Structures are given as structure tokens and as C-alpha cells.
Short mmCIF file of C-alpha atoms and ligand atoms in Angstrom, two decimals:
data_model
loop_
_atom_site.label_atom_id
_atom_site.label_comp_id
_atom_site.label_asym_id
_atom_site.label_seq_id
_atom_site.Cartn_x
_atom_site.Cartn_y
_atom_site.Cartn_z
CA MET X 1 45.48 110.32 32.13
CA THR X 2 48.50 109.74 29.62
CA GLN X 3 47.19 110.85 26.28
CA ARG X 4 47.28 114.87 25.30
CA ILE X 5 44.26 116.73 24.83
CA TYR X 6 43.68 119.71 22.55
CA ASN X 7 44.73 122.58 25.06
CA PHE X 8 43.17 126.04 24.11
CA SER X 9 44.14 128.07 27.35
CA ALA X 10 45.39 131.39 27.46
CA GLY X 11 48.52 130.78 29.09
CA PRO X 12 50.35 128.72 30.38
CA ALA X 13 49.38 127.04 27.46
CA VAL X 14 50.47 124.40 25.25
CA LEU X 15 54.17 123.81 24.45
CA PRO X 16 55.89 122.01 21.32
CA LEU X 17 55.37 118.23 21.33
CA PRO X 18 59.09 117.79 20.50
CA VAL X 19 60.35 120.58 23.14
CA LEU X 20 58.27 118.38 25.66
CA GLU X 21 59.68 115.26 24.52
CA GLU X 22 63.61 116.55 24.76
CA VAL X 23 62.96 117.73 28.04
CA GLN X 24 61.26 114.17 29.63
CA ARG X 25 64.34 112.74 27.86
CA ASP X 26 67.36 114.91 29.13
CA MET X 27 65.33 115.09 32.45
CA LEU X 28 67.50 113.51 34.81
CA ALA X 29 70.46 113.90 32.98
CA LEU X 30 71.77 116.45 30.15
CA PRO X 31 73.70 115.07 27.47
CA GLY X 32 77.59 115.67 28.65
CA VAL X 33 76.75 117.25 32.05
CA GLY X 34 75.01 114.38 34.28
CA MET X 35 73.27 116.53 36.07
CA SER X 36 69.50 117.77 35.36
CA VAL X 37 68.79 121.27 33.86
CA LEU X 38 66.93 121.32 37.70
CA GLU X 39 70.06 121.23 39.34
CA ILE X 40 72.86 122.61 37.87
CA SER X 41 74.21 126.33 38.73
CA HIS X 42 73.20 129.06 36.98
CA ARG X 43 76.83 129.79 36.88
CA SER X 44 77.78 127.18 35.31
CA LYS X 45 79.37 126.19 32.03
CA PRO X 46 76.24 124.28 30.56
CA PHE X 47 73.91 127.16 31.77
CA ASP X 48 75.82 129.56 30.54
CA GLU X 49 75.87 128.01 26.97
CA ILE X 50 71.53 127.62 27.13
CA ILE X 51 71.52 131.24 28.24
CA LEU X 52 73.68 132.37 25.72
CA GLY X 53 72.28 130.03 23.37
CA ALA X 54 68.31 131.73 23.58
CA GLU X 55 70.06 134.86 23.23
CA ALA X 56 71.67 134.38 19.89
CA ASP X 57 68.20 132.42 18.90
CA ILE X 58 65.98 135.32 19.85
CA ARG X 59 68.40 138.14 17.87
CA LYS X 60 68.24 135.89 14.96
CA LEU X 61 64.80 134.60 14.27
CA ALA X 62 63.72 138.59 15.38
CA GLY X 63 66.35 140.48 13.94
CA ILE X 64 67.74 142.33 16.46
CA SER X 65 70.62 144.33 16.58
CA ASP X 66 73.46 145.11 18.94
CA ASP X 67 71.48 148.42 19.75
CA TYR X 68 69.36 146.20 22.05
CA HIS X 69 69.74 144.10 25.08
CA VAL X 70 67.94 140.52 25.02
CA LEU X 71 67.06 140.16 29.01
CA PHE X 72 65.61 137.11 31.10
CA LEU X 73 63.66 138.62 33.69
CA GLN X 74 61.13 137.99 36.20
CA GLY X 75 58.30 139.25 37.83
CA GLY X 76 55.78 138.18 34.57
CA ALA X 77 54.66 140.98 32.36
CA SER X 78 52.68 142.38 35.15
CA MET X 79 56.71 143.49 36.79
CA GLN X 80 57.62 145.40 33.33
CA PHE X 81 53.88 147.16 34.31
CA SER X 82 55.93 149.13 36.64
CA MET X 83 59.20 148.61 35.93
CA VAL X 84 58.77 150.63 32.55
CA PRO X 85 57.68 153.38 34.22
CA MET X 86 60.14 153.35 37.18
CA ASN X 87 62.85 153.45 34.79
CA ILE X 88 61.86 155.56 32.06
CA LEU X 89 59.16 157.95 32.90
CA PRO X 90 61.16 160.92 35.03
CA PRO X 91 58.83 161.87 38.01
CA GLY X 92 55.82 164.23 37.67
CA GLY X 93 56.74 163.05 33.56
CA LYS X 94 54.18 162.53 30.90
CA ALA X 95 53.64 158.76 29.10
CA ASP X 96 51.08 158.10 26.11
CA TYR X 97 49.21 154.66 26.93
CA ILE X 98 46.97 153.40 23.86
CA ILE X 99 44.20 151.42 25.40
CA THR X 100 42.77 148.17 23.81
CA GLY X 101 42.18 145.91 26.76
CA SER X 102 42.47 145.09 30.34
CA TRP X 103 46.30 144.43 30.58
CA ALA X 104 46.68 147.66 28.83
CA GLN X 105 44.66 149.13 31.33
CA LYS X 106 46.74 147.56 33.81
CA ALA X 107 49.90 148.75 32.73
CA MET X 108 48.48 152.41 32.75
CA LYS X 109 47.55 152.67 36.30
CA GLU X 110 51.19 151.57 37.18
CA ALA X 111 52.57 154.81 35.33
CA LEU X 112 50.18 156.56 37.11
CA ARG X 113 51.85 156.18 40.01
CA ILE X 114 55.29 157.95 38.82
CA GLY X 115 53.69 160.25 36.37
CA THR X 116 50.51 161.52 34.15
CA VAL X 117 49.24 159.52 31.33
CA ASN X 118 47.87 160.81 28.80
CA VAL X 119 45.12 158.17 26.87
CA ALA X 120 46.20 158.60 23.43
CA ALA X 121 43.23 156.43 21.87
CA THR X 122 40.86 153.77 23.66
CA THR X 123 38.52 150.95 22.51
CA GLU X 124 36.48 150.86 26.08
CA PRO X 125 33.26 152.17 24.70
CA GLU X 126 33.06 149.42 22.21
CA ASN X 127 33.98 146.79 24.68
CA PHE X 128 37.44 146.77 23.28
CA ASP X 129 36.78 144.84 20.09
CA ARG X 130 39.00 146.82 17.94
CA ILE X 131 42.33 148.25 17.61
CA PRO X 132 42.63 152.21 16.73
CA LYS X 133 43.84 153.95 13.77
CA GLN X 134 46.51 155.32 12.81
CA GLU X 135 44.79 158.19 12.48
CA GLU X 136 42.39 158.28 16.03
CA LEU X 137 45.80 158.34 18.12
CA LYS X 138 46.10 161.43 19.86
CA LEU X 139 49.84 161.71 20.52
CA ASP X 140 51.75 163.92 22.64
CA ALA X 141 54.99 165.07 21.10
CA GLN X 142 56.55 165.31 24.70
CA ALA X 143 55.79 162.21 25.67
CA ALA X 144 58.45 160.16 27.40
CA TYR X 145 57.28 157.03 25.90
CA VAL X 146 54.15 155.66 24.19
CA HIS X 147 52.78 152.45 25.30
CA LEU X 148 50.64 149.84 23.97
CA THR X 149 49.76 146.12 24.19
CA THR X 150 50.38 144.23 20.75
CA ASN X 151 48.01 141.22 20.83
CA ASN X 152 45.04 141.92 23.72
CA THR X 153 44.46 138.17 24.80
CA ILE X 154 41.11 138.66 26.82
CA HIS X 155 39.29 140.74 23.75
CA GLY X 156 41.31 138.77 20.54
CA THR X 157 42.33 141.63 19.16
CA GLU X 158 45.95 142.13 17.21
CA TRP X 159 47.56 145.55 16.20
CA LYS X 160 48.63 144.72 12.15
CA TYR X 161 50.61 147.96 12.11
CA ASP X 162 53.23 149.35 13.68
CA PRO X 163 52.15 152.82 14.74
CA ALA X 164 54.72 155.86 13.63
CA VAL X 165 55.03 158.03 17.20
CA GLY X 166 57.48 160.39 15.64
CA GLY X 167 60.93 160.05 17.82
CA VAL X 168 58.87 159.23 20.81
CA PRO X 169 60.43 155.34 22.53
CA LEU X 170 57.19 153.34 21.54
CA VAL X 171 57.20 150.30 24.40
CA ALA X 172 54.77 147.28 23.59
CA ASP X 173 53.81 144.50 25.82
CA SER X 174 53.50 141.78 23.42
CA SER X 175 53.16 138.94 25.95
CA SER X 176 50.69 137.05 23.92
CA ASP X 177 52.23 137.17 20.64
CA ILE X 178 55.29 137.81 20.47
CA LEU X 179 57.42 135.61 17.53
CA SER X 180 53.96 134.54 16.49
CA ARG X 181 55.37 136.65 13.15
CA PRO X 182 57.96 138.79 11.89
CA ILE X 183 59.06 141.91 14.45
CA ASN X 184 60.33 145.46 13.20
CA VAL X 185 62.26 145.76 16.34
CA ASN X 186 63.79 148.79 14.96
CA LYS X 187 60.17 150.45 15.23
CA TYR X 188 60.44 149.82 19.16
CA ALA X 189 62.49 151.09 22.29
CA LEU X 190 61.47 148.78 24.35
CA ILE X 191 59.45 144.90 23.74
CA TYR X 192 58.75 142.79 26.92
CA ALA X 193 56.33 139.46 27.05
CA GLY X 194 55.76 137.02 30.12
CA ALA X 195 56.93 133.71 28.39
CA GLN X 196 53.92 131.40 29.22
CA LYS X 197 52.13 131.68 25.85
CA ASN X 198 54.41 131.55 23.05
CA LEU X 199 57.86 131.01 24.45
CA ALA X 200 58.39 129.08 27.36
CA PRO X 201 56.33 127.72 30.48
CA ALA X 202 55.81 130.83 33.36
CA GLY X 203 58.98 132.67 35.37
CA VAL X 204 60.80 133.95 32.74
CA THR X 205 59.75 137.37 30.98
CA LEU X 206 61.75 138.54 27.83
CA VAL X 207 62.34 141.98 27.77
CA ILE X 208 64.54 143.61 24.26
CA ILE X 209 65.57 146.96 25.30
CA ARG X 210 67.24 149.94 23.12
CA LYS X 211 70.56 150.21 25.13
CA ASP X 212 69.98 154.18 24.66
CA LEU X 213 67.07 153.87 27.27
CA LEU X 214 69.13 152.18 29.83
CA GLU X 215 70.48 155.87 30.64
CA ARG X 216 67.36 156.99 31.96
CA SER X 217 66.95 154.78 35.04
CA PRO X 218 66.82 157.12 37.83
CA LYS X 219 70.27 156.53 40.38
CA GLY X 220 68.22 155.78 43.35
CA LEU X 221 66.48 153.15 42.02
CA HIS X 222 66.28 149.81 43.65
CA THR X 223 68.51 147.07 42.20
CA MET X 224 66.30 144.33 41.05
CA LEU X 225 64.08 146.86 39.73
CA ASN X 226 66.85 148.26 37.36
CA TYR X 227 67.14 147.81 33.62
CA ASN X 228 70.84 148.27 34.02
CA THR X 229 71.45 146.02 36.86
CA HIS X 230 70.20 143.05 34.31
CA ALA X 231 71.76 144.47 31.20
CA LYS X 232 75.66 144.39 33.28
CA GLU X 233 74.97 141.36 34.91
CA ARG X 234 73.18 139.40 31.61
CA SER X 235 70.27 138.47 33.28
CA LEU X 236 72.70 137.07 36.11
CA TYR X 237 72.98 139.40 38.69
CA ASN X 238 70.26 136.85 40.76
CA THR X 239 69.58 133.43 40.33
CA PRO X 240 67.08 133.10 37.18
CA PRO X 241 64.81 130.61 36.42
CA VAL X 242 66.63 128.16 34.65
CA PHE X 243 64.30 125.94 34.02
CA ALA X 244 61.97 128.25 32.14
CA ILE X 245 65.15 129.32 30.50
CA TYR X 246 66.40 126.11 29.01
CA VAL X 247 62.88 125.34 27.93
CA MET X 248 62.82 128.46 25.87
CA ARG X 249 66.17 127.55 24.55
CA LEU X 250 64.24 124.37 23.35
CA VAL X 251 60.89 126.19 22.20
CA LEU X 252 63.44 129.32 20.19
CA LYS X 253 65.46 125.62 17.92
CA TRP X 254 62.10 124.31 17.26
CA LEU X 255 60.85 128.29 16.00
CA LEU X 256 64.18 128.23 14.12
CA ASP X 257 63.51 124.91 12.41
CA GLN X 258 60.44 126.10 10.88
CA GLY X 259 62.26 128.52 8.43
CA SER X 260 61.37 132.04 9.58
CA LEU X 261 59.03 133.86 11.38
CA GLU X 262 57.29 134.74 8.34
CA VAL X 263 56.34 131.12 7.88
CA VAL X 264 55.57 130.68 11.44
CA LYS X 265 53.20 133.74 10.87
CA ARG X 266 51.42 132.26 7.63
CA ARG X 267 50.64 129.02 9.44
CA ASN X 268 49.77 131.36 12.44
CA GLU X 269 47.19 132.66 9.70
CA ASP X 270 46.33 129.21 8.16
CA LYS X 271 44.90 128.12 11.71
CA ALA X 272 43.06 130.93 12.48
CA SER X 273 41.53 131.35 8.89
CA VAL X 274 39.68 127.76 9.19
CA LEU X 275 38.04 128.85 12.55
CA TYR X 276 36.96 132.56 11.46
CA ASP X 277 35.94 130.81 8.79
CA GLU X 278 33.37 128.82 10.72
CA ILE X 279 32.45 131.55 13.23
CA ASP X 280 31.57 133.38 10.12
CA SER X 281 29.58 131.29 8.15
CA THR X 282 25.90 131.02 9.50
CA GLY X 283 25.66 134.21 12.05
CA PHE X 284 25.13 131.29 15.21
CA TYR X 285 28.67 132.14 16.41
CA ARG X 286 29.28 135.43 16.37
CA GLY X 287 33.24 136.89 16.67
CA HIS X 288 33.82 139.35 19.13
CA ALA X 289 36.71 141.31 17.62
CA LYS X 290 35.97 143.27 14.53
CA ALA X 291 37.54 141.63 11.41
CA ASP X 292 40.66 144.26 10.56
CA SER X 293 41.46 143.43 14.19
CA ARG X 294 41.09 140.08 15.06
CA SER X 295 43.82 138.07 16.78
CA LEU X 296 45.22 135.30 15.12
CA MET X 297 46.45 134.23 18.70
CA ASN X 298 43.50 134.49 20.54
CA VAL X 299 40.16 133.88 18.95
CA THR X 300 36.71 135.01 20.43
CA PHE X 301 33.54 134.77 20.03
CA ARG X 302 29.83 134.66 21.58
CA LEU X 303 26.89 132.23 21.04
CA PRO X 304 23.17 133.31 21.33
CA ASN X 305 22.86 133.07 24.60
CA GLU X 306 24.97 132.28 27.99
CA GLU X 307 23.23 129.13 28.89
CA LEU X 308 24.49 127.58 25.38
CA GLU X 309 28.02 129.00 26.11
CA LYS X 310 28.12 127.47 29.19
CA ARG X 311 26.92 123.71 27.90
CA PHE X 312 29.43 124.66 24.86
CA VAL X 313 32.47 124.76 26.90
CA ALA X 314 31.35 121.37 29.68
CA GLU X 315 30.77 119.38 26.31
CA ALA X 316 34.02 120.72 24.60
CA THR X 317 35.64 119.54 28.00
CA LYS X 318 34.68 116.45 27.43
CA ALA X 319 35.20 115.82 24.00
CA GLY X 320 39.07 116.77 24.96
CA LEU X 321 38.97 120.65 24.00
CA ASP X 322 40.34 122.15 26.85
CA GLY X 323 40.66 125.97 28.31
CA LEU X 324 37.48 127.36 25.45
CA LYS X 325 36.12 129.45 28.54
CA GLY X 326 36.72 133.19 27.41
CA HIS X 327 37.82 135.46 30.24
CA ARG X 328 35.74 136.23 33.44
CA SER X 329 35.87 139.62 32.53
CA VAL X 330 33.81 139.65 29.17
CA GLY X 331 32.74 135.83 29.32
CA GLY X 332 32.07 134.10 25.86
CA ILE X 333 34.36 131.42 24.43
CA ARG X 334 38.18 132.32 23.65
CA ALA X 335 40.30 129.27 21.78
CA SER X 336 43.92 130.04 21.99
CA ILE X 337 45.77 129.17 19.16
CA TYR X 338 49.53 129.98 20.05
CA ASN X 339 52.32 129.18 17.43
CA ALA X 340 52.48 125.55 19.41
CA PHE X 341 48.71 124.95 18.94
CA PRO X 342 48.41 122.45 16.28
CA LYS X 343 46.27 122.72 13.19
CA GLU X 344 44.40 119.17 13.44
CA GLY X 345 43.08 120.84 17.19
CA VAL X 346 41.73 123.76 15.36
CA GLU X 347 40.46 121.72 12.81
CA ALA X 348 38.63 119.18 15.77
CA LEU X 349 37.39 122.32 17.33
CA VAL X 350 35.70 123.73 13.82
CA ALA X 351 33.85 119.84 13.89
CA TYR X 352 32.88 120.53 17.14
CA MET X 353 31.46 123.42 16.41
CA LYS X 354 29.55 122.24 13.18
CA GLU X 355 28.06 119.43 15.49
CA PHE X 356 26.87 122.00 18.62
CA GLU X 357 25.63 124.20 16.43
CA ARG X 358 23.46 121.44 14.51
CA THR X 359 21.83 120.19 17.64
CA ASN X 360 21.88 123.33 19.49
CA GLY X 361 21.03 125.76 16.91
N1 PMP A 401 49.77 141.34 29.58
C1 PMP A 401 49.17 140.51 28.47
C2 PMP A 401 48.83 140.67 26.54
C3 PMP A 401 48.81 139.32 29.16
O1 PMP A 401 48.34 138.37 27.98
C4 PMP A 401 48.82 138.88 29.67
C5 PMP A 401 48.96 137.68 30.97
N2 PMP A 401 47.91 136.69 30.84
C6 PMP A 401 49.65 140.03 31.39
C7 PMP A 401 50.41 140.85 30.79
C8 PMP A 401 50.62 139.56 32.38
O2 PMP A 401 51.42 138.74 32.46
P1 PMP A 401 51.95 138.24 33.58
O3 PMP A 401 51.23 137.19 34.60
O4 PMP A 401 53.49 137.33 33.25
O5 PMP A 401 52.27 139.00 35.00
#
């Protein structure tokens, strides 16, 4: 099969078509280099241009000042669950975690290996269907940092505000909504994101870290797990995932071509609203997330029963709408519509939903 289908997968996820076309065109030889990006040294001039270009473009897009390092690491967002507390939680110290889903829980588990955790809020009793309000957060002024998950990929909820945390450093897992809307970087001390949803193929993890945080890393920490190593060596201490960084560079150029993250956000709002309007239209479909917490990236909903959900997914796949099965922990349907997901794909899904309801409702 060479025809592209609509890929609603939560990640790895759809990449912009012009990016794939450029990757394909230059696969055998990068222009002026005569070798493919898969074959060049990470210490070569062409790769230096790629990684420096990627960093410059992220800084430009997100408005990141010189107070921050931009790092390209490995090990996925899951490695950051560990690296964050290993570096910035003093042994036996306390950290605040805001629990809005399974990924936040996994992040918290790693912090508990180093110190204690204050659950500043949790929406688990409501099956993680919403983001807590500022007044619900029980923050500890003595905490080493506050951790949150800006977009909850599994449950389909997303923070619509940057919580006020006093002077305590705010740490965000933004794996599934990074660069999908403007970011107030200055409100955060550290932002991390696995790349395989909005940025690149799997293999690279973006870390934006405020420079003063580097002073916290314990001296005895293993070299590869220490942010100082990667900051000092500009993410080239060891061999970085060159291909993933190259593709990220192309995705960033594609994003810059859109104009700004404000424009990207408006597009994402437009796409998501088409889908949420359909979910809300008759009662056959039921959105999982509460209206004020709905994610622009992962749209989660249920049908009247599991049998219908199974049929919905199976027939959708046959119709060229792939990856709609909800995460195994919550069931139902999940349509992931990241930056690169085309509006026509959302419209195709809505047409399919209408027809499915007509024949099964
Ligand atoms: N955090 C969030 C919000 C995620 O969606 C995911 C992956 N789906 C992860 C963390 C884990 O990322 P990785 O697989 O890169 O470790």
C-alpha cells in the first residue's frame, strides 16, 4: 500500500507530509554532503548545523531566552520521570506532584525513589476527566519543585492555565502538546517532551531547563543521568539520535512556516472543535473529558457499549481511519490529532461517525 491513510495514533504519530517528502528526497544524500543523514558523524559540520538549527528554531518558536538550555536527550519522557528527581530533588526532600493521569502517576513513582511526594491534587476519583482548578491545588511552599502533565494523552485532558506556584520551580511533562500552542516558558523551570507526537520520530526527548537548576544535581550522579553533562556538551556527550534530530529540524521549519504558535493553536482549536461538536451533537457519543479540560490533541469518547466501540474501531480501520482504539487502561475511542494531523482527516472521521450512528444508533 502506498496511499496514505488517516493516522489517529497517539504516538509515534503522523508527521507533516512535506517533511516526509523532504526526508525521502534527501535520503540517499543530503544536498551538498553526498551522504545520507543516517551515515554522517554527529561531530561533522553538517550535523552541527542541523542540531544548532533545531535549537535556534525551538528558541524562536517558543520564545526561549538564554536563561534556559535546550537539550536533545534519549530515553524518552520516561527517562525524564527519573532524571528530574535525580537532579533536582535532594535525597529525602519533598516534591509536589499534580496527578491528572497515568503518566503523572508514573512520574511520581520515580520521585518516590529519591524523596517524598505531596500529591497537590488528584482527579483520579473522577477517572481523570478534568484538570484541577488553581484553588484546589494544595501546594507545599517548601517543595523542591511542582510537577504537572500539561496534556494527558490517555484521558484526553489538557491544562488551560499555568498554575501559580509561588517561587517553587514548575516542571512540566509536555510530551503530547509541546509546540501545539504558545508556551509561557518563563513560568516553567523545566519542560520535557518525548518527541514522537508533535516533534519528530521516536528516539529524541526535548528538555528545556532553566540554567540555575543545574546547580542542584548531586556530585555523585552518573554522567549520563546528569543534566550538566548534556548542557556542557551541547547534547553531544555521546552519540545523539541523529536521524530523529534531523527530522525534528524539518518539523520545526514546517512549524515556523505556519507563522507562529498562535496560528498553530488556532488551527488545532479549529480541528478539535469540529470533532467535539459532533461528539456533543446527539448523545450517542459521550466525551470523556469535562468541557473545560478538553484536550486539543487527544479527543477521547465513548459509545453506548463496548461492543459498538469494537465495531466502530474495526470498521473505521477498514475505511482508512487508523489508530482510534482508546488506551487499554480506559477503553473507548481516542482520536489523536496532533499538529501534523490534517483537518480533512478530522472531517473524514466526523462523516464516518455520522454514518456509524445512523446505522447503529
Ligand atoms: N508522558 C506523556 C504525557 C506521554 O503521553 C507519554 C507517552 N505516550 C510519556 C510520558 C512516555 O513517553 P516515552 O514513551 O517517550 O517514554
